[in-house]
């Protein structure tokens, strides 16, 4: 593993397993010694560790939400986390899992899980910020109950595209059309990996009409199997971070199978796409919409 691969919990890179199965035992032994605290700092609130630090739980009560952030910054790579969302009545809660750079005109790649009343589905909102500009919300429902077990949410970020995945199904692509069409693309600023659980009841559930029920606090979201195979950049340095495996042709665009999957998601589960917002929010569809699958 030439790039800085860090494993937590039961995460195993299938690539490594396929290509270097003879050293699996070595990889697994390093997995066991790695804990959440090796990779992340608590940024605020109460974060509880379970299973020898292999599982982390964000909590939210009336006094505070909570969050963690990676110790390192990364420029391109693939980042995965298995998350189990707040169960029961999660209305008003927002569990965000995202990558973000520090600087003022920042870049950001977001998963935001918007809680809901019991029996009503979560909404997964994604967004992409480039040079400080976001406004690229898409929303989907999930095809499973995200509170019943852990599911794998991962981001592939390379020089050609950013792909958001849910259990290895692509749900969103943002292509690099910076040179072709002058559309800003996150490719200069290293990002940290962050997560927060917070009160978003002014907007998150039914447009802000449904509020957090504090009688049932604390709310808990759980995390495990963090995996990162990415170009790790120490603050201030600007490596090109080029020619890694995630830049190879097979990762530069979706294949036919992946295209079928993303169309399935969009057809059956998408509830909002900024590219098709006819409410007058945009006078015309933003330029990158022409390049979406
Ligand atoms: C999560 O999904 C990513 C992208 O498909 C994959 O590379 C990774 O191995 C998966 N991790 C787990 C623990 O399933």
PDB file of C-alpha atoms and ligand atoms in Angstrom:
ATOM      1  CA  UNK A   1       0.000   0.000   0.000  1.00  0.00           C
ATOM      2  CA  UNK A   2       2.031   2.869  -1.308  1.00  0.00           C
ATOM      3  CA  UNK A   3      -0.558   5.503  -0.535  1.00  0.00           C
ATOM      4  CA  UNK A   4      -1.383   6.101   3.083  1.00  0.00           C
ATOM      5  CA  UNK A   5      -3.988   3.456   3.733  1.00  0.00           C
ATOM      6  CA  UNK A   6      -5.518   3.501   7.167  1.00  0.00           C
ATOM      7  CA  UNK A   7      -8.058   0.975   8.299  1.00  0.00           C
ATOM      8  CA  UNK A   8     -10.331   0.989  11.257  1.00  0.00           C
ATOM      9  CA  UNK A   9     -12.641  -1.699  12.518  1.00  0.00           C
ATOM     10  CA  UNK A  10     -13.411  -4.477  10.110  1.00  0.00           C
ATOM     11  CA  UNK A  11     -12.659  -2.545   6.943  1.00  0.00           C
ATOM     12  CA  UNK A  12     -10.634  -4.439   4.383  1.00  0.00           C
ATOM     13  CA  UNK A  13      -9.640  -3.159   0.969  1.00  0.00           C
ATOM     14  CA  UNK A  14     -10.895  -5.663  -1.544  1.00  0.00           C
ATOM     15  CA  UNK A  15      -8.092  -4.603  -3.925  1.00  0.00           C
ATOM     16  CA  UNK A  16      -5.441  -5.519  -1.440  1.00  0.00           C
ATOM     17  CA  UNK A  17      -7.235  -8.736  -0.670  1.00  0.00           C
ATOM     18  CA  UNK A  18      -7.319  -9.704  -4.307  1.00  0.00           C
ATOM     19  CA  UNK A  19      -3.807  -8.712  -5.218  1.00  0.00           C
ATOM     20  CA  UNK A  20      -1.849  -9.447  -2.097  1.00  0.00           C
ATOM     21  CA  UNK A  21      -3.879 -12.061  -0.328  1.00  0.00           C
ATOM     22  CA  UNK A  22      -0.685 -13.532   1.104  1.00  0.00           C
ATOM     23  CA  UNK A  23      -0.218 -10.553   3.402  1.00  0.00           C
ATOM     24  CA  UNK A  24      -3.822 -10.360   4.545  1.00  0.00           C
ATOM     25  CA  UNK A  25      -2.822 -11.505   7.991  1.00  0.00           C
ATOM     26  CA  UNK A  26      -0.402  -8.617   8.344  1.00  0.00           C
ATOM     27  CA  UNK A  27      -3.056  -6.136   7.218  1.00  0.00           C
ATOM     28  CA  UNK A  28      -5.593  -7.549   9.623  1.00  0.00           C
ATOM     29  CA  UNK A  29      -3.236  -7.363  12.537  1.00  0.00           C
ATOM     30  CA  UNK A  30      -2.636  -3.684  11.853  1.00  0.00           C
ATOM     31  CA  UNK A  31      -6.415  -3.205  11.629  1.00  0.00           C
ATOM     32  CA  UNK A  32      -6.876  -4.468  15.122  1.00  0.00           C
ATOM     33  CA  UNK A  33      -4.393  -2.047  16.608  1.00  0.00           C
ATOM     34  CA  UNK A  34      -5.950   0.915  14.807  1.00  0.00           C
ATOM     35  CA  UNK A  35      -8.715   2.736  16.646  1.00  0.00           C
ATOM     36  CA  UNK A  36     -10.959   5.654  16.004  1.00  0.00           C
ATOM     37  CA  UNK A  37      -8.697   7.863  18.095  1.00  0.00           C
ATOM     38  CA  UNK A  38      -5.752   7.148  15.805  1.00  0.00           C
ATOM     39  CA  UNK A  39      -7.575   8.804  12.910  1.00  0.00           C
ATOM     40  CA  UNK A  40      -9.927  11.360  14.437  1.00  0.00           C
ATOM     41  CA  UNK A  41     -10.160  14.093  17.044  1.00  0.00           C
ATOM     42  CA  UNK A  42     -13.388  14.976  18.809  1.00  0.00           C
ATOM     43  CA  UNK A  43     -14.230  18.515  17.739  1.00  0.00           C
ATOM     44  CA  UNK A  44     -17.164  19.190  20.108  1.00  0.00           C
ATOM     45  CA  UNK A  45     -19.777  17.578  22.314  1.00  0.00           C
ATOM     46  CA  UNK A  46     -19.883  13.986  23.525  1.00  0.00           C
ATOM     47  CA  UNK A  47     -18.444  11.187  21.385  1.00  0.00           C
ATOM     48  CA  UNK A  48     -18.559   7.729  22.973  1.00  0.00           C
ATOM     49  CA  UNK A  49     -16.193   4.889  22.053  1.00  0.00           C
ATOM     50  CA  UNK A  50     -17.278   1.237  22.026  1.00  0.00           C
ATOM     51  CA  UNK A  51     -15.612  -2.082  21.104  1.00  0.00           C
ATOM     52  CA  UNK A  52     -12.082  -1.015  21.996  1.00  0.00           C
ATOM     53  CA  UNK A  53     -12.408   2.190  20.024  1.00  0.00           C
ATOM     54  CA  UNK A  54     -13.599   0.415  16.844  1.00  0.00           C
ATOM     55  CA  UNK A  55     -17.033   2.064  16.991  1.00  0.00           C
ATOM     56  CA  UNK A  56     -17.709   5.714  17.722  1.00  0.00           C
ATOM     57  CA  UNK A  57     -21.045   7.232  18.657  1.00  0.00           C
ATOM     58  CA  UNK A  58     -21.988  10.849  18.146  1.00  0.00           C
ATOM     59  CA  UNK A  59     -24.610  12.067  20.602  1.00  0.00           C
ATOM     60  CA  UNK A  60     -26.944  15.022  20.733  1.00  0.00           C
ATOM     61  CA  UNK A  61     -28.978  16.314  23.643  1.00  0.00           C
ATOM     62  CA  UNK A  62     -30.554  19.663  24.348  1.00  0.00           C
ATOM     63  CA  UNK A  63     -27.253  21.098  25.563  1.00  0.00           C
ATOM     64  CA  UNK A  64     -25.114  20.096  22.591  1.00  0.00           C
ATOM     65  CA  UNK A  65     -24.634  18.143  19.403  1.00  0.00           C
ATOM     66  CA  UNK A  66     -21.257  16.581  18.709  1.00  0.00           C
ATOM     67  CA  UNK A  67     -18.677  16.040  16.013  1.00  0.00           C
ATOM     68  CA  UNK A  68     -15.314  14.607  15.049  1.00  0.00           C
ATOM     69  CA  UNK A  69     -12.746  15.407  12.388  1.00  0.00           C
ATOM     70  CA  UNK A  70      -9.800  13.571  10.885  1.00  0.00           C
ATOM     71  CA  UNK A  71      -6.337  14.388  12.134  1.00  0.00           C
ATOM     72  CA  UNK A  72      -5.049  14.385   8.559  1.00  0.00           C
ATOM     73  CA  UNK A  73      -5.962  16.224   5.379  1.00  0.00           C
ATOM     74  CA  UNK A  74      -6.315  14.459   2.059  1.00  0.00           C
ATOM     75  CA  UNK A  75      -6.135  15.471  -1.582  1.00  0.00           C
ATOM     76  CA  UNK A  76      -7.856  12.850  -3.806  1.00  0.00           C
ATOM     77  CA  UNK A  77      -8.522   9.252  -2.878  1.00  0.00           C
ATOM     78  CA  UNK A  78     -11.353   7.110  -1.616  1.00  0.00           C
ATOM     79  CA  UNK A  79     -12.874   7.467   1.828  1.00  0.00           C
ATOM     80  CA  UNK A  80     -15.481   5.155   3.346  1.00  0.00           C
ATOM     81  CA  UNK A  81     -17.371   4.904   6.622  1.00  0.00           C
ATOM     82  CA  UNK A  82     -20.082   2.569   7.844  1.00  0.00           C
ATOM     83  CA  UNK A  83     -22.798   4.559   9.623  1.00  0.00           C
ATOM     84  CA  UNK A  84     -25.946   3.625  11.530  1.00  0.00           C
ATOM     85  CA  UNK A  85     -28.247   6.611  11.824  1.00  0.00           C
ATOM     86  CA  UNK A  86     -30.344   7.912  14.724  1.00  0.00           C
ATOM     87  CA  UNK A  87     -33.259   5.492  15.117  1.00  0.00           C
ATOM     88  CA  UNK A  88     -36.848   5.990  16.209  1.00  0.00           C
ATOM     89  CA  UNK A  89     -38.024   9.567  16.112  1.00  0.00           C
ATOM     90  CA  UNK A  90     -35.082  11.361  14.482  1.00  0.00           C
ATOM     91  CA  UNK A  91     -37.112  14.348  13.245  1.00  0.00           C
ATOM     92  CA  UNK A  92     -35.114  17.578  13.219  1.00  0.00           C
ATOM     93  CA  UNK A  93     -31.742  15.858  13.608  1.00  0.00           C
ATOM     94  CA  UNK A  94     -29.079  16.203  10.938  1.00  0.00           C
ATOM     95  CA  UNK A  95     -26.232  13.709  10.740  1.00  0.00           C
ATOM     96  CA  UNK A  96     -23.627  15.061   8.380  1.00  0.00           C
ATOM     97  CA  UNK A  97     -20.631  13.170   7.080  1.00  0.00           C
ATOM     98  CA  UNK A  98     -18.436  15.208   4.825  1.00  0.00           C
ATOM     99  CA  UNK A  99     -15.060  16.310   3.557  1.00  0.00           C
ATOM    100  CA  UNK A 100     -14.075  19.950   3.746  1.00  0.00           C
ATOM    101  CA  UNK A 101     -11.069  22.187   3.249  1.00  0.00           C
ATOM    102  CA  UNK A 102     -10.235  24.964   5.703  1.00  0.00           C
ATOM    103  CA  UNK A 103      -9.626  28.019   3.588  1.00  0.00           C
ATOM    104  CA  UNK A 104     -12.206  30.728   2.983  1.00  0.00           C
ATOM    105  CA  UNK A 105     -13.101  29.800  -0.611  1.00  0.00           C
ATOM    106  CA  UNK A 106     -13.468  26.265   0.549  1.00  0.00           C
ATOM    107  CA  UNK A 107     -14.309  22.988  -1.157  1.00  0.00           C
ATOM    108  CA  UNK A 108     -16.717  20.564   0.448  1.00  0.00           C
ATOM    109  CA  UNK A 109     -18.373  17.213  -0.340  1.00  0.00           C
ATOM    110  CA  UNK A 110     -21.415  16.465   1.813  1.00  0.00           C
ATOM    111  CA  UNK A 111     -23.684  13.681   2.890  1.00  0.00           C
ATOM    112  CA  UNK A 112     -26.445  15.070   5.115  1.00  0.00           C
ATOM    113  CA  UNK A 113     -28.952  12.646   6.600  1.00  0.00           C
ATOM    114  CA  UNK A 114     -32.151  14.457   7.517  1.00  0.00           C
ATOM    115  CA  UNK A 115     -34.080  12.716  10.291  1.00  0.00           C
ATOM    116  CA  UNK A 116     -37.798  12.029  10.236  1.00  0.00           C
ATOM    117  CA  UNK A 117     -40.771  10.832  12.236  1.00  0.00           C
ATOM    118  CA  UNK A 118     -41.052   7.089  12.957  1.00  0.00           C
ATOM    119  CA  UNK A 119     -42.215   5.214   9.869  1.00  0.00           C
ATOM    120  CA  UNK A 120     -41.235   8.040   7.539  1.00  0.00           C
ATOM    121  CA  UNK A 121     -38.077   7.810   5.476  1.00  0.00           C
ATOM    122  CA  UNK A 122     -34.832   9.641   6.019  1.00  0.00           C
ATOM    123  CA  UNK A 123     -33.709  12.009   3.292  1.00  0.00           C
ATOM    124  CA  UNK A 124     -30.108  11.859   2.143  1.00  0.00           C
ATOM    125  CA  UNK A 125     -29.013  15.234   0.834  1.00  0.00           C
ATOM    126  CA  UNK A 126     -25.691  15.602  -0.964  1.00  0.00           C
ATOM    127  CA  UNK A 127     -23.917  18.774  -1.969  1.00  0.00           C
ATOM    128  CA  UNK A 128     -20.695  19.834  -3.656  1.00  0.00           C
ATOM    129  CA  UNK A 129     -18.898  23.092  -2.910  1.00  0.00           C
ATOM    130  CA  UNK A 130     -16.110  24.335  -5.175  1.00  0.00           C
ATOM    131  CA  UNK A 131     -14.268  27.594  -4.488  1.00  0.00           C
ATOM    132  CA  UNK A 132     -16.729  28.395  -1.705  1.00  0.00           C
ATOM    133  CA  UNK A 133     -19.852  27.977  -3.844  1.00  0.00           C
ATOM    134  CA  UNK A 134     -22.353  25.187  -3.102  1.00  0.00           C
ATOM    135  CA  UNK A 135     -26.073  25.382  -3.931  1.00  0.00           C
ATOM    136  CA  UNK A 136     -25.829  21.965  -5.585  1.00  0.00           C
ATOM    137  CA  UNK A 137     -28.253  20.009  -3.415  1.00  0.00           C
ATOM    138  CA  UNK A 138     -29.629  16.679  -4.479  1.00  0.00           C
ATOM    139  CA  UNK A 139     -31.944  14.608  -2.312  1.00  0.00           C
ATOM    140  CA  UNK A 140     -32.757  10.918  -2.347  1.00  0.00           C
ATOM    141  CA  UNK A 141     -34.606   8.408  -0.196  1.00  0.00           C
ATOM    142  CA  UNK A 142     -32.740   5.242   0.675  1.00  0.00           C
ATOM    143  CA  UNK A 143     -33.796   1.728  -0.425  1.00  0.00           C
ATOM    144  CA  UNK A 144     -33.222   0.345   3.087  1.00  0.00           C
ATOM    145  CA  UNK A 145     -33.753   1.431   6.677  1.00  0.00           C
ATOM    146  CA  UNK A 146     -30.523   3.299   7.518  1.00  0.00           C
ATOM    147  CA  UNK A 147     -31.230   3.017  11.245  1.00  0.00           C
ATOM    148  CA  UNK A 148     -31.505  -0.786  11.345  1.00  0.00           C
ATOM    149  CA  UNK A 149     -27.836  -1.491  10.642  1.00  0.00           C
ATOM    150  CA  UNK A 150     -24.575  -0.069   9.353  1.00  0.00           C
ATOM    151  CA  UNK A 151     -24.286   0.968   5.709  1.00  0.00           C
ATOM    152  CA  UNK A 152     -21.236   2.027   3.759  1.00  0.00           C
ATOM    153  CA  UNK A 153     -21.063   5.624   2.553  1.00  0.00           C
ATOM    154  CA  UNK A 154     -18.016   6.453   0.460  1.00  0.00           C
ATOM    155  CA  UNK A 155     -16.573   9.169  -1.709  1.00  0.00           C
ATOM    156  CA  UNK A 156     -14.239   8.618  -4.650  1.00  0.00           C
ATOM    157  CA  UNK A 157     -12.397  11.831  -5.488  1.00  0.00           C
ATOM    158  CA  UNK A 158      -9.902  11.947  -8.323  1.00  0.00           C
ATOM    159  CA  UNK A 159      -8.762  14.331 -11.051  1.00  0.00           C
ATOM    160  CA  UNK A 160     -11.698  13.440 -13.319  1.00  0.00           C
ATOM    161  CA  UNK A 161     -14.732  12.951 -11.106  1.00  0.00           C
ATOM    162  CA  UNK A 162     -16.223  12.841  -7.633  1.00  0.00           C
ATOM    163  CA  UNK A 163     -18.571   9.921  -6.984  1.00  0.00           C
ATOM    164  CA  UNK A 164     -20.790   9.489  -3.920  1.00  0.00           C
ATOM    165  CA  UNK A 165     -21.582   5.833  -3.159  1.00  0.00           C
ATOM    166  CA  UNK A 166     -24.057   4.086  -0.870  1.00  0.00           C
ATOM    167  CA  UNK A 167     -23.153   0.411  -0.339  1.00  0.00           C
ATOM    168  CA  UNK A 168     -21.065   0.542  -3.531  1.00  0.00           C
ATOM    169  CA  UNK A 169     -23.983   1.918  -5.587  1.00  0.00           C
ATOM    170  CA  UNK A 170     -23.150   5.299  -7.147  1.00  0.00           C
ATOM    171  CA  UNK A 171     -25.774   7.896  -6.230  1.00  0.00           C
ATOM    172  CA  UNK A 172     -24.103  11.035  -7.542  1.00  0.00           C
ATOM    173  CA  UNK A 173     -21.324  12.113  -9.893  1.00  0.00           C
ATOM    174  CA  UNK A 174     -19.675  15.515 -10.209  1.00  0.00           C
ATOM    175  CA  UNK A 175     -17.332  15.598 -13.165  1.00  0.00           C
ATOM    176  CA  UNK A 176     -14.282  17.762 -13.628  1.00  0.00           C
ATOM    177  CA  UNK A 177     -15.250  20.223 -16.360  1.00  0.00           C
ATOM    178  CA  UNK A 178     -12.894  22.923 -15.226  1.00  0.00           C
ATOM    179  CA  UNK A 179     -10.780  22.965 -18.367  1.00  0.00           C
ATOM    180  CA  UNK A 180     -13.567  21.965 -20.739  1.00  0.00           C
ATOM    181  CA  UNK A 181     -16.217  24.401 -19.513  1.00  0.00           C
ATOM    182  CA  UNK A 182     -14.710  26.609 -16.804  1.00  0.00           C
ATOM    183  CA  UNK A 183     -16.733  24.955 -14.039  1.00  0.00           C
ATOM    184  CA  UNK A 184     -14.842  25.102 -10.716  1.00  0.00           C
ATOM    185  CA  UNK A 185     -13.708  21.668  -9.484  1.00  0.00           C
ATOM    186  CA  UNK A 186     -12.235  20.786  -6.091  1.00  0.00           C
ATOM    187  CA  UNK A 187      -8.675  19.904  -7.010  1.00  0.00           C
ATOM    188  CA  UNK A 188      -6.322  22.165  -5.091  1.00  0.00           C
ATOM    189  CA  UNK A 189      -7.388  22.184  -1.468  1.00  0.00           C
ATOM    190  CA  UNK A 190      -6.783  19.208   0.811  1.00  0.00           C
ATOM    191  CA  UNK A 191      -9.810  18.227   2.858  1.00  0.00           C
ATOM    192  CA  UNK A 192     -10.428  16.763   6.276  1.00  0.00           C
ATOM    193  CA  UNK A 193     -13.093  14.125   6.901  1.00  0.00           C
ATOM    194  CA  UNK A 194     -15.706  15.290   9.382  1.00  0.00           C
ATOM    195  CA  UNK A 195     -18.974  14.252  10.909  1.00  0.00           C
ATOM    196  CA  UNK A 196     -21.491  16.057  13.084  1.00  0.00           C
ATOM    197  CA  UNK A 197     -24.839  15.335  14.716  1.00  0.00           C
ATOM    198  CA  UNK A 198     -26.755  18.545  15.286  1.00  0.00           C
ATOM    199  CA  UNK A 199     -30.138  20.210  15.621  1.00  0.00           C
ATOM    200  CA  UNK A 200     -31.343  21.231  12.172  1.00  0.00           C
ATOM    201  CA  UNK A 201     -35.022  21.441  13.023  1.00  0.00           C
ATOM    202  CA  UNK A 202     -35.368  24.909  11.524  1.00  0.00           C
ATOM    203  CA  UNK A 203     -35.205  23.277   8.066  1.00  0.00           C
ATOM    204  CA  UNK A 204     -34.395  19.553   8.026  1.00  0.00           C
ATOM    205  CA  UNK A 205     -37.738  17.779   8.450  1.00  0.00           C
ATOM    206  CA  UNK A 206     -40.773  18.715   6.391  1.00  0.00           C
ATOM    207  CA  UNK A 207     -39.255  22.120   5.655  1.00  0.00           C
ATOM    208  CA  UNK A 208     -38.751  22.852   9.379  1.00  0.00           C
ATOM    209  CA  UNK A 209     -42.330  22.107  10.453  1.00  0.00           C
ATOM    210  CA  UNK A 210     -41.367  19.044  12.521  1.00  0.00           C
ATOM    211  CA  UNK A 211     -39.161  19.785  15.532  1.00  0.00           C
ATOM    212  CA  UNK A 212     -36.763  17.703  17.633  1.00  0.00           C
ATOM    213  CA  UNK A 213     -38.538  15.863  20.466  1.00  0.00           C
ATOM    214  CA  UNK A 214     -36.130  16.568  23.325  1.00  0.00           C
ATOM    215  CA  UNK A 215     -38.018  14.222  25.666  1.00  0.00           C
ATOM    216  CA  UNK A 216     -36.377  11.283  23.891  1.00  0.00           C
ATOM    217  CA  UNK A 217     -32.814  12.686  23.879  1.00  0.00           C
ATOM    218  CA  UNK A 218     -30.005  11.762  23.701  1.00  0.00           C
ATOM    219  CA  UNK A 219     -29.912  10.971  19.991  1.00  0.00           C
ATOM    220  CA  UNK A 220     -27.133   8.654  18.814  1.00  0.00           C
ATOM    221  CA  UNK A 221     -25.474   7.915  15.445  1.00  0.00           C
ATOM    222  CA  UNK A 222     -22.819   5.164  15.225  1.00  0.00           C
ATOM    223  CA  UNK A 223     -19.704   4.854  13.052  1.00  0.00           C
ATOM    224  CA  UNK A 224     -17.329   2.027  12.241  1.00  0.00           C
ATOM    225  CA  UNK A 225     -15.030   0.545   9.597  1.00  0.00           C
ATOM    226  CA  UNK A 226     -13.472   3.822   8.564  1.00  0.00           C
ATOM    227  CA  UNK A 227     -11.290   3.340   5.503  1.00  0.00           C
ATOM    228  CA  UNK A 228      -9.156   5.869   3.723  1.00  0.00           C
ATOM    229  CA  UNK A 229      -6.864   5.244   0.781  1.00  0.00           C
ATOM    230  CA  UNK A 230      -5.921   8.752  -0.186  1.00  0.00           C
ATOM    231  CA  UNK A 231      -3.073  11.170  -0.720  1.00  0.00           C
ATOM    232  CA  UNK A 232      -2.376  12.503   2.751  1.00  0.00           C
ATOM    233  CA  UNK A 233      -1.084  16.064   2.698  1.00  0.00           C
ATOM    234  CA  UNK A 234       0.558  17.724   5.645  1.00  0.00           C
ATOM    235  CA  UNK A 235      -0.685  21.250   6.172  1.00  0.00           C
ATOM    236  CA  UNK A 236       0.859  23.818   3.894  1.00  0.00           C
ATOM    237  CA  UNK A 237       2.420  21.460   1.376  1.00  0.00           C
ATOM    238  CA  UNK A 238       0.866  21.144  -2.059  1.00  0.00           C
ATOM    239  CA  UNK A 239       1.625  17.773  -3.567  1.00  0.00           C
ATOM    240  CA  UNK A 240       0.233  17.033  -6.998  1.00  0.00           C
ATOM    241  CA  UNK A 241      -1.138  13.757  -5.618  1.00  0.00           C
ATOM    242  CA  UNK A 242      -1.291  12.407  -9.164  1.00  0.00           C
ATOM    243  CA  UNK A 243      -1.013   8.909 -10.648  1.00  0.00           C
ATOM    244  CA  UNK A 244      -2.506   6.960  -7.791  1.00  0.00           C
ATOM    245  CA  UNK A 245      -4.687   3.897  -8.373  1.00  0.00           C
ATOM    246  CA  UNK A 246      -7.870   5.936  -8.032  1.00  0.00           C
ATOM    247  CA  UNK A 247      -6.800   7.969 -11.080  1.00  0.00           C
ATOM    248  CA  UNK A 248      -6.609   4.915 -13.355  1.00  0.00           C
ATOM    249  CA  UNK A 249      -8.987   4.810 -16.371  1.00  0.00           C
ATOM    250  CA  UNK A 250     -11.485   2.491 -14.668  1.00  0.00           C
ATOM    251  CA  UNK A 251     -12.100   5.184 -12.016  1.00  0.00           C
ATOM    252  CA  UNK A 252     -12.297   8.136 -14.414  1.00  0.00           C
ATOM    253  CA  UNK A 253     -15.923   7.542 -15.361  1.00  0.00           C
ATOM    254  CA  UNK A 254     -18.729   5.168 -14.436  1.00  0.00           C
ATOM    255  CA  UNK A 255     -18.924   1.885 -16.348  1.00  0.00           C
ATOM    256  CA  UNK A 256     -22.134   0.595 -17.935  1.00  0.00           C
ATOM    257  CA  UNK A 257     -23.157  -1.328 -14.835  1.00  0.00           C
ATOM    258  CA  UNK A 258     -22.576   1.673 -12.575  1.00  0.00           C
ATOM    259  CA  UNK A 259     -24.507   3.917 -14.980  1.00  0.00           C
ATOM    260  CA  UNK A 260     -27.454   1.544 -14.790  1.00  0.00           C
ATOM    261  CA  UNK A 261     -27.294   1.678 -10.994  1.00  0.00           C
ATOM    262  CA  UNK A 262     -27.177   5.476 -10.805  1.00  0.00           C
ATOM    263  CA  UNK A 263     -30.113   5.716 -13.201  1.00  0.00           C
ATOM    264  CA  UNK A 264     -32.033   3.270 -11.010  1.00  0.00           C
ATOM    265  CA  UNK A 265     -31.370   5.478  -7.972  1.00  0.00           C
ATOM    266  CA  UNK A 266     -32.340   8.643  -9.810  1.00  0.00           C
ATOM    267  CA  UNK A 267     -35.484   7.122 -11.264  1.00  0.00           C
ATOM    268  CA  UNK A 268     -36.865   5.521  -8.109  1.00  0.00           C
ATOM    269  CA  UNK A 269     -35.404   7.406  -5.146  1.00  0.00           C
ATOM    270  CA  UNK A 270     -34.547  10.955  -6.134  1.00  0.00           C
ATOM    271  CA  UNK A 271     -36.809  13.585  -4.584  1.00  0.00           C
ATOM    272  CA  UNK A 272     -34.929  16.770  -5.473  1.00  0.00           C
ATOM    273  CA  UNK A 273     -32.263  17.791  -7.953  1.00  0.00           C
ATOM    274  CA  UNK A 274     -31.066  21.390  -8.106  1.00  0.00           C
ATOM    275  CA  UNK A 275     -30.531  20.855 -11.820  1.00  0.00           C
ATOM    276  CA  UNK A 276     -34.281  20.458 -12.295  1.00  0.00           C
ATOM    277  CA  UNK A 277     -35.454  23.058  -9.786  1.00  0.00           C
ATOM    278  CA  UNK A 278     -38.241  24.981 -11.466  1.00  0.00           C
ATOM    279  CA  UNK A 279     -39.134  27.052  -8.392  1.00  0.00           C
ATOM    280  CA  UNK A 280     -37.199  30.008  -9.743  1.00  0.00           C
ATOM    281  CA  UNK A 281     -34.226  29.439  -7.485  1.00  0.00           C
ATOM    282  CA  UNK A 282     -31.977  29.538 -10.554  1.00  0.00           C
ATOM    283  CA  UNK A 283     -32.719  31.577 -13.649  1.00  0.00           C
ATOM    284  CA  UNK A 284     -31.241  28.759 -15.737  1.00  0.00           C
ATOM    285  CA  UNK A 285     -29.866  25.328 -14.852  1.00  0.00           C
ATOM    286  CA  UNK A 286     -26.292  25.712 -13.552  1.00  0.00           C
ATOM    287  CA  UNK A 287     -23.655  24.986 -16.237  1.00  0.00           C
ATOM    288  CA  UNK A 288     -22.471  21.639 -14.841  1.00  0.00           C
ATOM    289  CA  UNK A 289     -25.985  20.170 -15.107  1.00  0.00           C
ATOM    290  CA  UNK A 290     -25.427  19.560 -18.801  1.00  0.00           C
ATOM    291  CA  UNK A 291     -22.691  17.057 -17.890  1.00  0.00           C
ATOM    292  CA  UNK A 292     -24.551  15.022 -15.261  1.00  0.00           C
ATOM    293  CA  UNK A 293     -25.388  11.419 -16.063  1.00  0.00           C
TER     294      UNK A 293
HETATM  295  C1  LIG B   1     -17.367   0.740   0.935  1.00  0.00           C
HETATM  296  O1  LIG B   1     -17.583   1.096  -0.423  1.00  0.00           O
HETATM  297  C2  LIG B   1     -16.404   1.436  -1.112  1.00  0.00           C
HETATM  298  C3  LIG B   1     -16.786   1.950  -2.500  1.00  0.00           C
HETATM  299  O2  LIG B   1     -17.518   1.036  -3.223  1.00  0.00           O
HETATM  300  C4  LIG B   1     -15.489   0.214  -1.147  1.00  0.00           C
HETATM  301  O3  LIG B   1     -14.281   0.568  -1.789  1.00  0.00           O
HETATM  302  C5  LIG B   1     -15.204  -0.254   0.273  1.00  0.00           C
HETATM  303  O4  LIG B   1     -14.437  -1.413   0.256  1.00  0.00           O
HETATM  304  C6  LIG B   1     -16.484  -0.497   1.034  1.00  0.00           C
HETATM  305  N1  LIG B   1     -16.174  -0.781   2.433  1.00  0.00           N
HETATM  306  C7  LIG B   1     -16.806  -1.715   3.153  1.00  0.00           C
HETATM  307  C8  LIG B   1     -16.368  -1.876   4.582  1.00  0.00           C
HETATM  308  O5  LIG B   1     -17.682  -2.411   2.686  1.00  0.00           O
END
